[in-house]
PDB file of C-alpha atoms and ligand atoms in Angstrom:
ATOM      1  CA  MET A  14       0.000   0.000   0.000  1.00 49.00           C
ATOM      2  CA  SER A  15       1.599   3.280  -1.071  1.00 46.00           C
ATOM      3  CA  LYS A  16       1.473   6.549   0.880  1.00 48.00           C
ATOM      4  CA  LYS A  17      -0.302   8.069  -2.106  1.00 47.00           C
ATOM      5  CA  HIS A  18      -3.199   5.653  -1.664  1.00 50.00           C
ATOM      6  CA  PRO A  19      -3.627   5.152   2.094  1.00 61.00           C
ATOM      7  CA  PHE A  20      -5.891   2.468   3.566  1.00 76.00           C
ATOM      8  CA  THR A  21      -9.445   3.831   3.659  1.00 75.00           C
ATOM      9  CA  GLY A  22     -10.752   1.040   5.881  1.00 92.00           C
ATOM     10  CA  ASN A  23     -12.604  -0.486   2.920  1.00 96.00           C
ATOM     11  CA  VAL A  24     -11.591  -3.632   1.035  1.00 98.00           C
ATOM     12  CA  ILE A  25     -13.149  -5.343  -1.981  1.00 98.00           C
ATOM     13  CA  GLY A  26     -14.157  -8.981  -1.566  1.00 98.00           C
ATOM     14  CA  ILE A  27     -15.038 -11.229  -4.519  1.00 98.00           C
ATOM     15  CA  ASP A  28     -16.778 -14.550  -3.965  1.00 98.00           C
ATOM     16  CA  ILE A  29     -16.309 -16.968  -6.878  1.00 97.00           C
ATOM     17  CA  GLY A  30     -19.006 -19.634  -6.824  1.00 95.00           C
ATOM     18  CA  GLY A  31     -20.097 -22.462  -9.092  1.00 91.00           C
ATOM     19  CA  THR A  32     -23.196 -20.501 -10.173  1.00 91.00           C
ATOM     20  CA  GLY A  33     -22.408 -16.822  -9.629  1.00 96.00           C
ATOM     21  CA  ILE A  34     -19.471 -14.499  -8.989  1.00 98.00           C
ATOM     22  CA  LYS A  35     -20.315 -11.777  -6.483  1.00 97.00           C
ATOM     23  CA  GLY A  36     -18.403  -8.780  -5.222  1.00 98.00           C
ATOM     24  CA  GLY A  37     -18.814  -6.018  -2.694  1.00 98.00           C
ATOM     25  CA  ILE A  38     -16.970  -3.336  -0.774  1.00 98.00           C
ATOM     26  CA  VAL A  39     -16.488  -4.195   2.887  1.00 98.00           C
ATOM     27  CA  GLU A  40     -15.822  -1.830   5.776  1.00 96.00           C
ATOM     28  CA  ILE A  41     -13.299  -3.888   7.686  1.00 96.00           C
ATOM     29  CA  SER A  42     -13.786  -2.642  11.259  1.00 94.00           C
ATOM     30  CA  SER A  43     -17.536  -3.456  11.260  1.00 95.00           C
ATOM     31  CA  GLY A  44     -17.642  -6.145   8.561  1.00 96.00           C
ATOM     32  CA  GLU A  45     -20.466  -4.258   6.875  1.00 96.00           C
ATOM     33  CA  MET A  46     -20.917  -4.261   3.146  1.00 96.00           C
ATOM     34  CA  LEU A  47     -21.149  -0.734   1.798  1.00 96.00           C
ATOM     35  CA  GLY A  48     -23.670  -0.436  -1.009  1.00 96.00           C
ATOM     36  CA  SER A  49     -25.133  -3.312  -2.908  1.00 96.00           C
ATOM     37  CA  ARG A  50     -23.283  -6.363  -4.077  1.00 96.00           C
ATOM     38  CA  PHE A  51     -22.620  -6.876  -7.763  1.00 98.00           C
ATOM     39  CA  ARG A  52     -23.143 -10.314  -9.307  1.00 98.00           C
ATOM     40  CA  ILE A  53     -22.440 -11.881 -12.678  1.00 98.00           C
ATOM     41  CA  ASP A  54     -23.233 -15.502 -13.605  1.00 98.00           C
ATOM     42  CA  THR A  55     -20.229 -17.806 -13.528  1.00 97.00           C
ATOM     43  CA  PRO A  56     -19.190 -18.247 -17.179  1.00 98.00           C
ATOM     44  CA  SER A  57     -19.593 -21.641 -18.777  1.00 97.00           C
ATOM     45  CA  PRO A  58     -17.144 -23.235 -19.151  1.00 97.00           C
ATOM     46  CA  SER A  59     -15.716 -21.716 -15.977  1.00 98.00           C
ATOM     47  CA  SER A  60     -12.139 -21.827 -17.269  1.00 97.00           C
ATOM     48  CA  PRO A  61      -9.431 -19.794 -15.513  1.00 97.00           C
ATOM     49  CA  LEU A  62      -9.286 -17.045 -18.139  1.00 97.00           C
ATOM     50  CA  ALA A  63     -13.082 -16.664 -18.384  1.00 98.00           C
ATOM     51  CA  VAL A  64     -13.474 -16.499 -14.592  1.00 98.00           C
ATOM     52  CA  ALA A  65     -10.574 -14.045 -14.186  1.00 98.00           C
ATOM     53  CA  LYS A  66     -12.207 -11.742 -16.766  1.00 98.00           C
ATOM     54  CA  VAL A  67     -15.508 -11.722 -14.867  1.00 98.00           C
ATOM     55  CA  VAL A  68     -13.635 -10.964 -11.633  1.00 98.00           C
ATOM     56  CA  LYS A  69     -12.030  -7.981 -13.407  1.00 98.00           C
ATOM     57  CA  GLU A  70     -15.430  -6.774 -14.642  1.00 98.00           C
ATOM     58  CA  ILE A  71     -16.795  -6.858 -11.097  1.00 98.00           C
ATOM     59  CA  VAL A  72     -13.763  -5.079  -9.636  1.00 98.00           C
ATOM     60  CA  ASP A  73     -13.972  -2.384 -12.343  1.00 98.00           C
ATOM     61  CA  GLU A  74     -17.632  -1.762 -11.515  1.00 98.00           C
ATOM     62  CA  LEU A  75     -16.986  -1.605  -7.750  1.00 98.00           C
ATOM     63  CA  MET A  76     -14.029   0.755  -8.232  1.00 98.00           C
ATOM     64  CA  LYS A  77     -16.372   3.351  -9.790  1.00 98.00           C
ATOM     65  CA  ARG A  78     -18.297   3.687  -6.544  1.00 97.00           C
ATOM     66  CA  PRO A  79     -17.709   6.463  -3.977  1.00 96.00           C
ATOM     67  CA  GLU A  80     -16.846   3.899  -1.254  1.00 96.00           C
ATOM     68  CA  ALA A  81     -14.189   2.254  -3.441  1.00 97.00           C
ATOM     69  CA  PRO A  82     -10.855   1.607  -1.751  1.00 96.00           C
ATOM     70  CA  SER A  83      -7.636   3.064  -3.138  1.00 94.00           C
ATOM     71  CA  LYS A  84      -6.483   1.837  -6.539  1.00 92.00           C
ATOM     72  CA  ASP A  85      -3.634  -0.306  -5.307  1.00 90.00           C
ATOM     73  CA  SER A  86      -5.405  -1.834  -2.306  1.00 94.00           C
ATOM     74  CA  PRO A  87      -5.387  -5.644  -2.197  1.00 96.00           C
ATOM     75  CA  ILE A  88      -8.498  -7.665  -3.003  1.00 98.00           C
ATOM     76  CA  GLY A  89      -9.858 -10.689  -1.185  1.00 98.00           C
ATOM     77  CA  ILE A  90     -10.865 -13.567  -3.432  1.00 98.00           C
ATOM     78  CA  THR A  91     -12.768 -16.662  -2.375  1.00 98.00           C
ATOM     79  CA  PHE A  92     -12.761 -19.797  -4.498  1.00 98.00           C
ATOM     80  CA  PRO A  93     -14.977 -22.933  -4.366  1.00 97.00           C
ATOM     81  CA  ALA A  94     -12.138 -25.430  -3.937  1.00 98.00           C
ATOM     82  CA  ILE A  95      -9.267 -26.422  -1.669  1.00 98.00           C
ATOM     83  CA  ILE A  96      -6.742 -23.574  -1.727  1.00 98.00           C
ATOM     84  CA  SER A  97      -3.203 -24.159  -0.571  1.00 98.00           C
ATOM     85  CA  HIS A  98      -0.675 -21.320  -0.943  1.00 97.00           C
ATOM     86  CA  GLY A  99      -2.895 -19.721  -3.582  1.00 98.00           C
ATOM     87  CA  VAL A 100      -3.149 -22.906  -5.665  1.00 98.00           C
ATOM     88  CA  ALA A 101      -6.423 -24.809  -6.261  1.00 98.00           C
ATOM     89  CA  LEU A 102      -6.113 -28.482  -5.326  1.00 98.00           C
ATOM     90  CA  SER A 103      -9.637 -29.566  -6.260  1.00 98.00           C
ATOM     91  CA  ALA A 104     -12.514 -28.446  -8.506  1.00 97.00           C
ATOM     92  CA  ALA A 105     -15.837 -30.083  -7.587  1.00 94.00           C
ATOM     93  CA  ASN A 106     -18.112 -27.302  -8.898  1.00 93.00           C
ATOM     94  CA  ILE A 107     -15.841 -25.362 -11.229  1.00 96.00           C
ATOM     95  CA  ASP A 108     -14.004 -26.251 -14.431  1.00 97.00           C
ATOM     96  CA  LYS A 109     -11.529 -29.094 -13.848  1.00 97.00           C
ATOM     97  CA  SER A 110      -8.772 -27.089 -15.568  1.00 98.00           C
ATOM     98  CA  TRP A 111      -8.465 -25.150 -12.283  1.00 98.00           C
ATOM     99  CA  ILE A 112      -6.883 -28.151 -10.560  1.00 98.00           C
ATOM    100  CA  ASP A 113      -3.277 -27.247  -9.715  1.00 98.00           C
ATOM    101  CA  ALA A 114      -3.784 -23.764 -11.203  1.00 98.00           C
ATOM    102  CA  ASP A 115      -2.244 -20.856  -9.306  1.00 98.00           C
ATOM    103  CA  VAL A 116      -5.459 -18.929  -8.653  1.00 98.00           C
ATOM    104  CA  ASP A 117      -3.529 -16.175  -6.910  1.00 98.00           C
ATOM    105  CA  ALA A 118      -1.152 -15.636  -9.861  1.00 98.00           C
ATOM    106  CA  ILE A 119      -3.916 -15.821 -12.513  1.00 98.00           C
ATOM    107  CA  ILE A 120      -6.132 -13.245 -10.810  1.00 98.00           C
ATOM    108  CA  THR A 121      -3.235 -10.997  -9.763  1.00 98.00           C
ATOM    109  CA  LYS A 122      -2.170 -10.842 -13.398  1.00 98.00           C
ATOM    110  CA  GLU A 123      -5.678 -10.061 -14.671  1.00 98.00           C
ATOM    111  CA  LEU A 124      -6.329  -7.352 -12.068  1.00 98.00           C
ATOM    112  CA  GLY A 125      -2.841  -5.883 -11.926  1.00 97.00           C
ATOM    113  CA  ARG A 126      -3.077  -5.657  -8.157  1.00 96.00           C
ATOM    114  CA  GLU A 127      -2.418  -7.892  -5.169  1.00 97.00           C
ATOM    115  CA  VAL A 128      -4.951 -10.474  -4.084  1.00 98.00           C
ATOM    116  CA  GLN A 129      -5.389 -12.965  -1.273  1.00 98.00           C
ATOM    117  CA  VAL A 130      -7.189 -16.190  -2.216  1.00 98.00           C
ATOM    118  CA  MET A 131      -8.942 -18.594   0.140  1.00 98.00           C
ATOM    119  CA  ASN A 132     -11.631 -21.291   0.094  1.00 98.00           C
ATOM    120  CA  ASP A 133     -15.155 -19.789  -0.103  1.00 97.00           C
ATOM    121  CA  ALA A 134     -16.611 -21.588   2.928  1.00 98.00           C
ATOM    122  CA  ASP A 135     -13.514 -20.763   5.002  1.00 98.00           C
ATOM    123  CA  ALA A 136     -14.127 -17.108   4.151  1.00 98.00           C
ATOM    124  CA  ALA A 137     -17.751 -17.375   5.261  1.00 97.00           C
ATOM    125  CA  GLY A 138     -16.598 -19.031   8.493  1.00 98.00           C
ATOM    126  CA  LEU A 139     -14.034 -16.358   9.189  1.00 97.00           C
ATOM    127  CA  ALA A 140     -16.606 -13.610   8.684  1.00 97.00           C
ATOM    128  CA  GLU A 141     -19.152 -15.309  10.965  1.00 97.00           C
ATOM    129  CA  ALA A 142     -16.522 -15.896  13.663  1.00 97.00           C
ATOM    130  CA  ARG A 143     -15.365 -12.274  13.585  1.00 97.00           C
ATOM    131  CA  TYR A 144     -18.580 -10.328  13.009  1.00 97.00           C
ATOM    132  CA  GLY A 145     -21.529 -12.698  12.950  1.00 97.00           C
ATOM    133  CA  ALA A 146     -23.247 -15.690  14.500  1.00 96.00           C
ATOM    134  CA  GLY A 147     -19.997 -17.264  15.761  1.00 97.00           C
ATOM    135  CA  LYS A 148     -18.611 -14.160  17.426  1.00 97.00           C
ATOM    136  CA  GLY A 149     -17.355 -14.904  20.948  1.00 97.00           C
ATOM    137  CA  VAL A 150     -18.224 -18.625  20.763  1.00 98.00           C
ATOM    138  CA  ASN A 151     -15.527 -20.882  22.215  1.00 97.00           C
ATOM    139  CA  GLY A 152     -14.878 -24.468  21.195  1.00 98.00           C
ATOM    140  CA  THR A 153     -15.668 -25.876  17.776  1.00 98.00           C
ATOM    141  CA  VAL A 154     -17.989 -23.976  15.455  1.00 98.00           C
ATOM    142  CA  LEU A 155     -18.791 -25.548  12.100  1.00 98.00           C
ATOM    143  CA  VAL A 156     -20.020 -23.240   9.385  1.00 98.00           C
ATOM    144  CA  ILE A 157     -21.681 -25.286   6.646  1.00 98.00           C
ATOM    145  CA  THR A 158     -22.631 -23.550   3.400  1.00 97.00           C
ATOM    146  CA  LEU A 159     -25.431 -25.101   1.359  1.00 96.00           C
ATOM    147  CA  GLY A 160     -25.194 -23.971  -2.248  1.00 94.00           C
ATOM    148  CA  THR A 161     -24.041 -25.501  -5.523  1.00 92.00           C
ATOM    149  CA  GLY A 162     -21.948 -27.792  -3.313  1.00 96.00           C
ATOM    150  CA  ILE A 163     -21.532 -28.086   0.463  1.00 97.00           C
ATOM    151  CA  GLY A 164     -18.713 -26.017   1.907  1.00 98.00           C
ATOM    152  CA  SER A 165     -17.425 -26.115   5.455  1.00 98.00           C
ATOM    153  CA  ALA A 166     -15.335 -24.003   7.780  1.00 98.00           C
ATOM    154  CA  PHE A 167     -13.868 -25.467  10.957  1.00 98.00           C
ATOM    155  CA  ILE A 168     -13.416 -22.766  13.604  1.00 98.00           C
ATOM    156  CA  HIS A 169     -11.945 -23.510  17.011  1.00 98.00           C
ATOM    157  CA  ASP A 170     -11.855 -20.800  19.702  1.00 97.00           C
ATOM    158  CA  GLY A 171     -12.359 -18.216  16.957  1.00 95.00           C
ATOM    159  CA  LYS A 172      -9.466 -19.522  14.828  1.00 96.00           C
ATOM    160  CA  LEU A 173      -9.976 -21.057  11.410  1.00 97.00           C
ATOM    161  CA  VAL A 174      -8.525 -24.484  10.616  1.00 97.00           C
ATOM    162  CA  PRO A 175      -8.476 -24.138   6.795  1.00 97.00           C
ATOM    163  CA  ASN A 176      -9.664 -26.517   4.083  1.00 97.00           C
ATOM    164  CA  ALA A 177     -11.958 -28.830   6.024  1.00 97.00           C
ATOM    165  CA  GLU A 178     -13.890 -30.457   3.160  1.00 98.00           C
ATOM    166  CA  LEU A 179     -16.885 -31.782   5.060  1.00 98.00           C
ATOM    167  CA  GLY A 180     -19.121 -31.523   2.008  1.00 98.00           C
ATOM    168  CA  HIS A 181     -17.299 -34.539   0.636  1.00 98.00           C
ATOM    169  CA  LEU A 182     -17.865 -36.916   3.521  1.00 98.00           C
ATOM    170  CA  GLU A 183     -19.132 -40.189   2.154  1.00 98.00           C
ATOM    171  CA  ILE A 184     -22.530 -40.933   3.704  1.00 98.00           C
ATOM    172  CA  ASP A 185     -24.645 -43.981   2.728  1.00 97.00           C
ATOM    173  CA  GLY A 186     -22.335 -44.480  -0.243  1.00 98.00           C
ATOM    174  CA  PHE A 187     -22.802 -40.947  -1.612  1.00 98.00           C
ATOM    175  CA  ASP A 188     -20.614 -37.880  -1.679  1.00 98.00           C
ATOM    176  CA  ALA A 189     -22.601 -35.828   0.872  1.00 98.00           C
ATOM    177  CA  GLU A 190     -22.954 -32.705  -1.259  1.00 98.00           C
ATOM    178  CA  SER A 191     -24.482 -34.695  -4.107  1.00 98.00           C
ATOM    179  CA  ARG A 192     -27.473 -35.405  -1.805  1.00 98.00           C
ATOM    180  CA  ALA A 193     -27.746 -32.483   0.606  1.00 98.00           C
ATOM    181  CA  SER A 194     -26.566 -29.317  -1.186  1.00 97.00           C
ATOM    182  CA  ALA A 195     -29.120 -26.682  -2.144  1.00 96.00           C
ATOM    183  CA  SER A 196     -28.603 -27.587  -5.802  1.00 95.00           C
ATOM    184  CA  ALA A 197     -29.331 -31.279  -5.041  1.00 97.00           C
ATOM    185  CA  ARG A 198     -32.685 -30.176  -3.571  1.00 98.00           C
ATOM    186  CA  GLU A 199     -33.526 -28.333  -6.782  1.00 97.00           C
ATOM    187  CA  ARG A 200     -32.184 -31.081  -9.058  1.00 97.00           C
ATOM    188  CA  ASP A 201     -34.269 -33.757  -7.294  1.00 98.00           C
ATOM    189  CA  GLY A 202     -37.351 -31.525  -6.916  1.00 98.00           C
ATOM    190  CA  LEU A 203     -37.541 -32.118  -3.147  1.00 98.00           C
ATOM    191  CA  ASP A 204     -40.082 -30.408  -0.937  1.00 98.00           C
ATOM    192  CA  TRP A 205     -38.836 -29.013   2.386  1.00 98.00           C
ATOM    193  CA  ASP A 206     -39.788 -32.153   4.355  1.00 98.00           C
ATOM    194  CA  GLU A 207     -37.810 -34.352   1.979  1.00 98.00           C
ATOM    195  CA  TYR A 208     -34.869 -31.983   1.951  1.00 98.00           C
ATOM    196  CA  ALA A 209     -34.916 -31.739   5.761  1.00 98.00           C
ATOM    197  CA  GLN A 210     -34.549 -35.549   5.911  1.00 98.00           C
ATOM    198  CA  ARG A 211     -31.358 -35.321   3.869  1.00 98.00           C
ATOM    199  CA  LEU A 212     -30.063 -32.488   6.020  1.00 98.00           C
ATOM    200  CA  GLN A 213     -30.887 -34.495   9.149  1.00 98.00           C
ATOM    201  CA  ARG A 214     -28.796 -37.413   7.889  1.00 98.00           C
ATOM    202  CA  TYR A 215     -25.931 -35.090   7.009  1.00 98.00           C
ATOM    203  CA  PHE A 216     -25.878 -32.949  10.144  1.00 98.00           C
ATOM    204  CA  SER A 217     -26.327 -35.844  12.570  1.00 98.00           C
ATOM    205  CA  HIS A 218     -23.307 -37.555  11.003  1.00 98.00           C
ATOM    206  CA  VAL A 219     -21.157 -34.423  11.209  1.00 98.00           C
ATOM    207  CA  GLU A 220     -22.369 -33.878  14.781  1.00 98.00           C
ATOM    208  CA  PHE A 221     -21.326 -37.415  15.698  1.00 98.00           C
ATOM    209  CA  LEU A 222     -17.848 -36.892  14.211  1.00 98.00           C
ATOM    210  CA  PHE A 223     -17.041 -33.472  15.694  1.00 98.00           C
ATOM    211  CA  SER A 224     -19.424 -32.705  18.611  1.00 98.00           C
ATOM    212  CA  PRO A 225     -19.379 -28.996  17.807  1.00 98.00           C
ATOM    213  CA  GLU A 226     -20.728 -26.244  20.069  1.00 98.00           C
ATOM    214  CA  LEU A 227     -22.583 -24.669  17.204  1.00 98.00           C
ATOM    215  CA  PHE A 228     -23.553 -25.187  13.568  1.00 98.00           C
ATOM    216  CA  ILE A 229     -23.967 -22.106  11.402  1.00 98.00           C
ATOM    217  CA  ILE A 230     -25.694 -22.548   8.046  1.00 97.00           C
ATOM    218  CA  GLY A 231     -24.602 -20.288   5.206  1.00 95.00           C
ATOM    219  CA  GLY A 232     -25.224 -20.034   1.488  1.00 91.00           C
ATOM    220  CA  GLY A 233     -28.232 -18.629  -0.375  1.00 86.00           C
ATOM    221  CA  ILE A 234     -30.578 -21.105   1.288  1.00 90.00           C
ATOM    222  CA  SER A 235     -29.879 -19.638   4.726  1.00 89.00           C
ATOM    223  CA  LYS A 236     -32.580 -17.086   3.809  1.00 89.00           C
ATOM    224  CA  ARG A 237     -35.201 -19.875   3.834  1.00 93.00           C
ATOM    225  CA  SER A 238     -34.189 -21.378   7.185  1.00 93.00           C
ATOM    226  CA  GLU A 239     -37.737 -21.416   8.627  1.00 95.00           C
ATOM    227  CA  ASP A 240     -38.580 -24.021   5.976  1.00 97.00           C
ATOM    228  CA  TYR A 241     -36.109 -26.651   7.188  1.00 97.00           C
ATOM    229  CA  LEU A 242     -34.366 -25.686  10.455  1.00 97.00           C
ATOM    230  CA  PRO A 243     -37.388 -26.414  12.709  1.00 97.00           C
ATOM    231  CA  LYS A 244     -37.582 -29.908  11.155  1.00 98.00           C
ATOM    232  CA  LEU A 245     -34.049 -30.862  12.279  1.00 98.00           C
ATOM    233  CA  ASN A 246     -33.444 -32.754  15.468  1.00 98.00           C
ATOM    234  CA  LEU A 247     -29.854 -32.351  16.721  1.00 98.00           C
ATOM    235  CA  ARG A 248     -28.050 -32.042  20.054  1.00 98.00           C
ATOM    236  CA  THR A 249     -26.125 -29.095  18.713  1.00 98.00           C
ATOM    237  CA  LYS A 250     -27.532 -25.606  18.388  1.00 98.00           C
ATOM    238  CA  ILE A 251     -28.011 -24.792  14.698  1.00 98.00           C
ATOM    239  CA  ILE A 252     -28.549 -21.256  13.425  1.00 97.00           C
ATOM    240  CA  THR A 253     -28.164 -19.348  10.173  1.00 96.00           C
ATOM    241  CA  ALA A 254     -25.297 -17.115   9.161  1.00 96.00           C
ATOM    242  CA  GLN A 255     -25.854 -13.538  10.296  1.00 95.00           C
ATOM    243  CA  LEU A 256     -24.124 -12.202   7.207  1.00 94.00           C
ATOM    244  CA  LYS A 257     -26.349 -14.430   5.085  1.00 87.00           C
ATOM    245  CA  ASN A 258     -25.030 -14.923   1.603  1.00 86.00           C
ATOM    246  CA  ASN A 259     -22.544 -12.034   1.910  1.00 93.00           C
ATOM    247  CA  ALA A 260     -20.371 -13.896   4.421  1.00 95.00           C
ATOM    248  CA  GLY A 261     -17.947 -15.070   1.688  1.00 96.00           C
ATOM    249  CA  ILE A 262     -17.387 -11.560   0.334  1.00 97.00           C
ATOM    250  CA  VAL A 263     -16.885 -10.167   3.840  1.00 97.00           C
ATOM    251  CA  GLY A 264     -14.547 -12.983   4.950  1.00 98.00           C
ATOM    252  CA  GLY A 265     -12.490 -12.762   1.766  1.00 98.00           C
ATOM    253  CA  ALA A 266     -12.032  -9.019   2.245  1.00 98.00           C
ATOM    254  CA  LEU A 267     -11.140  -9.530   5.915  1.00 97.00           C
ATOM    255  CA  GLN A 268      -8.530 -12.163   5.110  1.00 97.00           C
ATOM    256  CA  ALA A 269      -6.914  -9.845   2.525  1.00 97.00           C
ATOM    257  CA  ALA A 270      -6.814  -7.023   5.069  1.00 96.00           C
ATOM    258  CA  VAL A 271      -5.214  -9.318   7.674  1.00 95.00           C
ATOM    259  CA  HIS A 272      -2.745 -10.862   5.223  1.00 95.00           C
ATOM    260  CA  PHE A 273      -1.555  -7.477   3.972  1.00 94.00           C
ATOM    261  CA  LYS A 274      -1.421  -6.175   7.563  1.00 92.00           C
ATOM    262  CA  LEU A 275      -4.085  -3.513   7.121  1.00 92.00           C
ATOM    263  CA  THR A 276      -5.837  -4.848  10.215  1.00 88.00           C
ATOM    264  CA  LYS A 277      -5.263  -7.484  12.905  1.00 85.00           C
TER     265      LYS A 277
HETATM  266  C1  BGC B  22     -15.799 -27.755  -2.604  1.00 56.17           C
HETATM  267  C2  BGC B  22     -15.415 -26.844  -1.460  1.00 56.17           C
HETATM  268  C3  BGC B  22     -16.282 -25.599  -1.499  1.00 56.17           C
HETATM  269  C4  BGC B  22     -17.746 -25.966  -1.539  1.00 56.17           C
HETATM  270  C5  BGC B  22     -18.643 -24.770  -1.642  1.00 56.17           C
HETATM  271  C6  BGC B  22     -17.276 -28.042  -2.549  1.00 56.17           C
HETATM  272  O1  BGC B  22     -17.639 -28.872  -3.612  1.00 56.17           O
HETATM  273  O2  BGC B  22     -15.077 -28.972  -2.524  1.00 56.17           O
HETATM  274  O3  BGC B  22     -14.049 -26.516  -1.536  1.00 56.17           O
HETATM  275  O4  BGC B  22     -16.001 -24.843  -0.364  1.00 56.17           O
HETATM  276  O5  BGC B  22     -18.010 -26.837  -2.627  1.00 56.17           O
HETATM  277  O6  BGC B  22     -18.379 -24.032  -2.785  1.00 56.17           O
END
């Protein structure tokens, strides 16, 4: 960050998903999103170049806004796959050509500015632990995002243990997300009772494995929680993400601010 463009307190977060790519400007001390978020459908095929171009389009649009951060401020990017040192190690709901691709390098090159890349569900978990439903909760908090796939963030005493892939637990012979993600509900035309049965199977298994203090549900479907949460029977308290579907954008921006030492 140069002296010419000091830190304004605002950071852009971009959440790359299997269905949509969303961005927003986040005020880092409160975790609030300033203004509306901007979304473009994920291109098909979702190849690295095509996705990087959409990310650039979103950043360009956000940079026109009055709340925009300075031109050389870093950007937080979330990605729907395992991310280790900026490299994608899986690609369940995005083009397979991302596997082993350096997401950090590809997007840095396209944007011409520094980025910090992390798994999308980890970003949502980080945001909930810092600003939302997991704030101040000790012990294990599992943030489970129900969307195109199932993402998970493992938080212990407020700290993230990255890349827990609990959407890919094998349950009853199936990859869990292929049965219990929000897109599986739509694909199979399930009503809420039927979908709740799948969620019950999933969450009771995860509960048995980890005995968490709290489950937080994120993803677009967290808006419809009254349709399925009351139907679940678990030992563990289960609530929806306070930042709703913006948790990824907020967590991505926060992680960039922490990584580049703009905040603690
Ligand atoms: C991926 C995760 C991702 C989740 C939500 C899963 O299929 O393996 O890395 O967090 O989808 O996008």
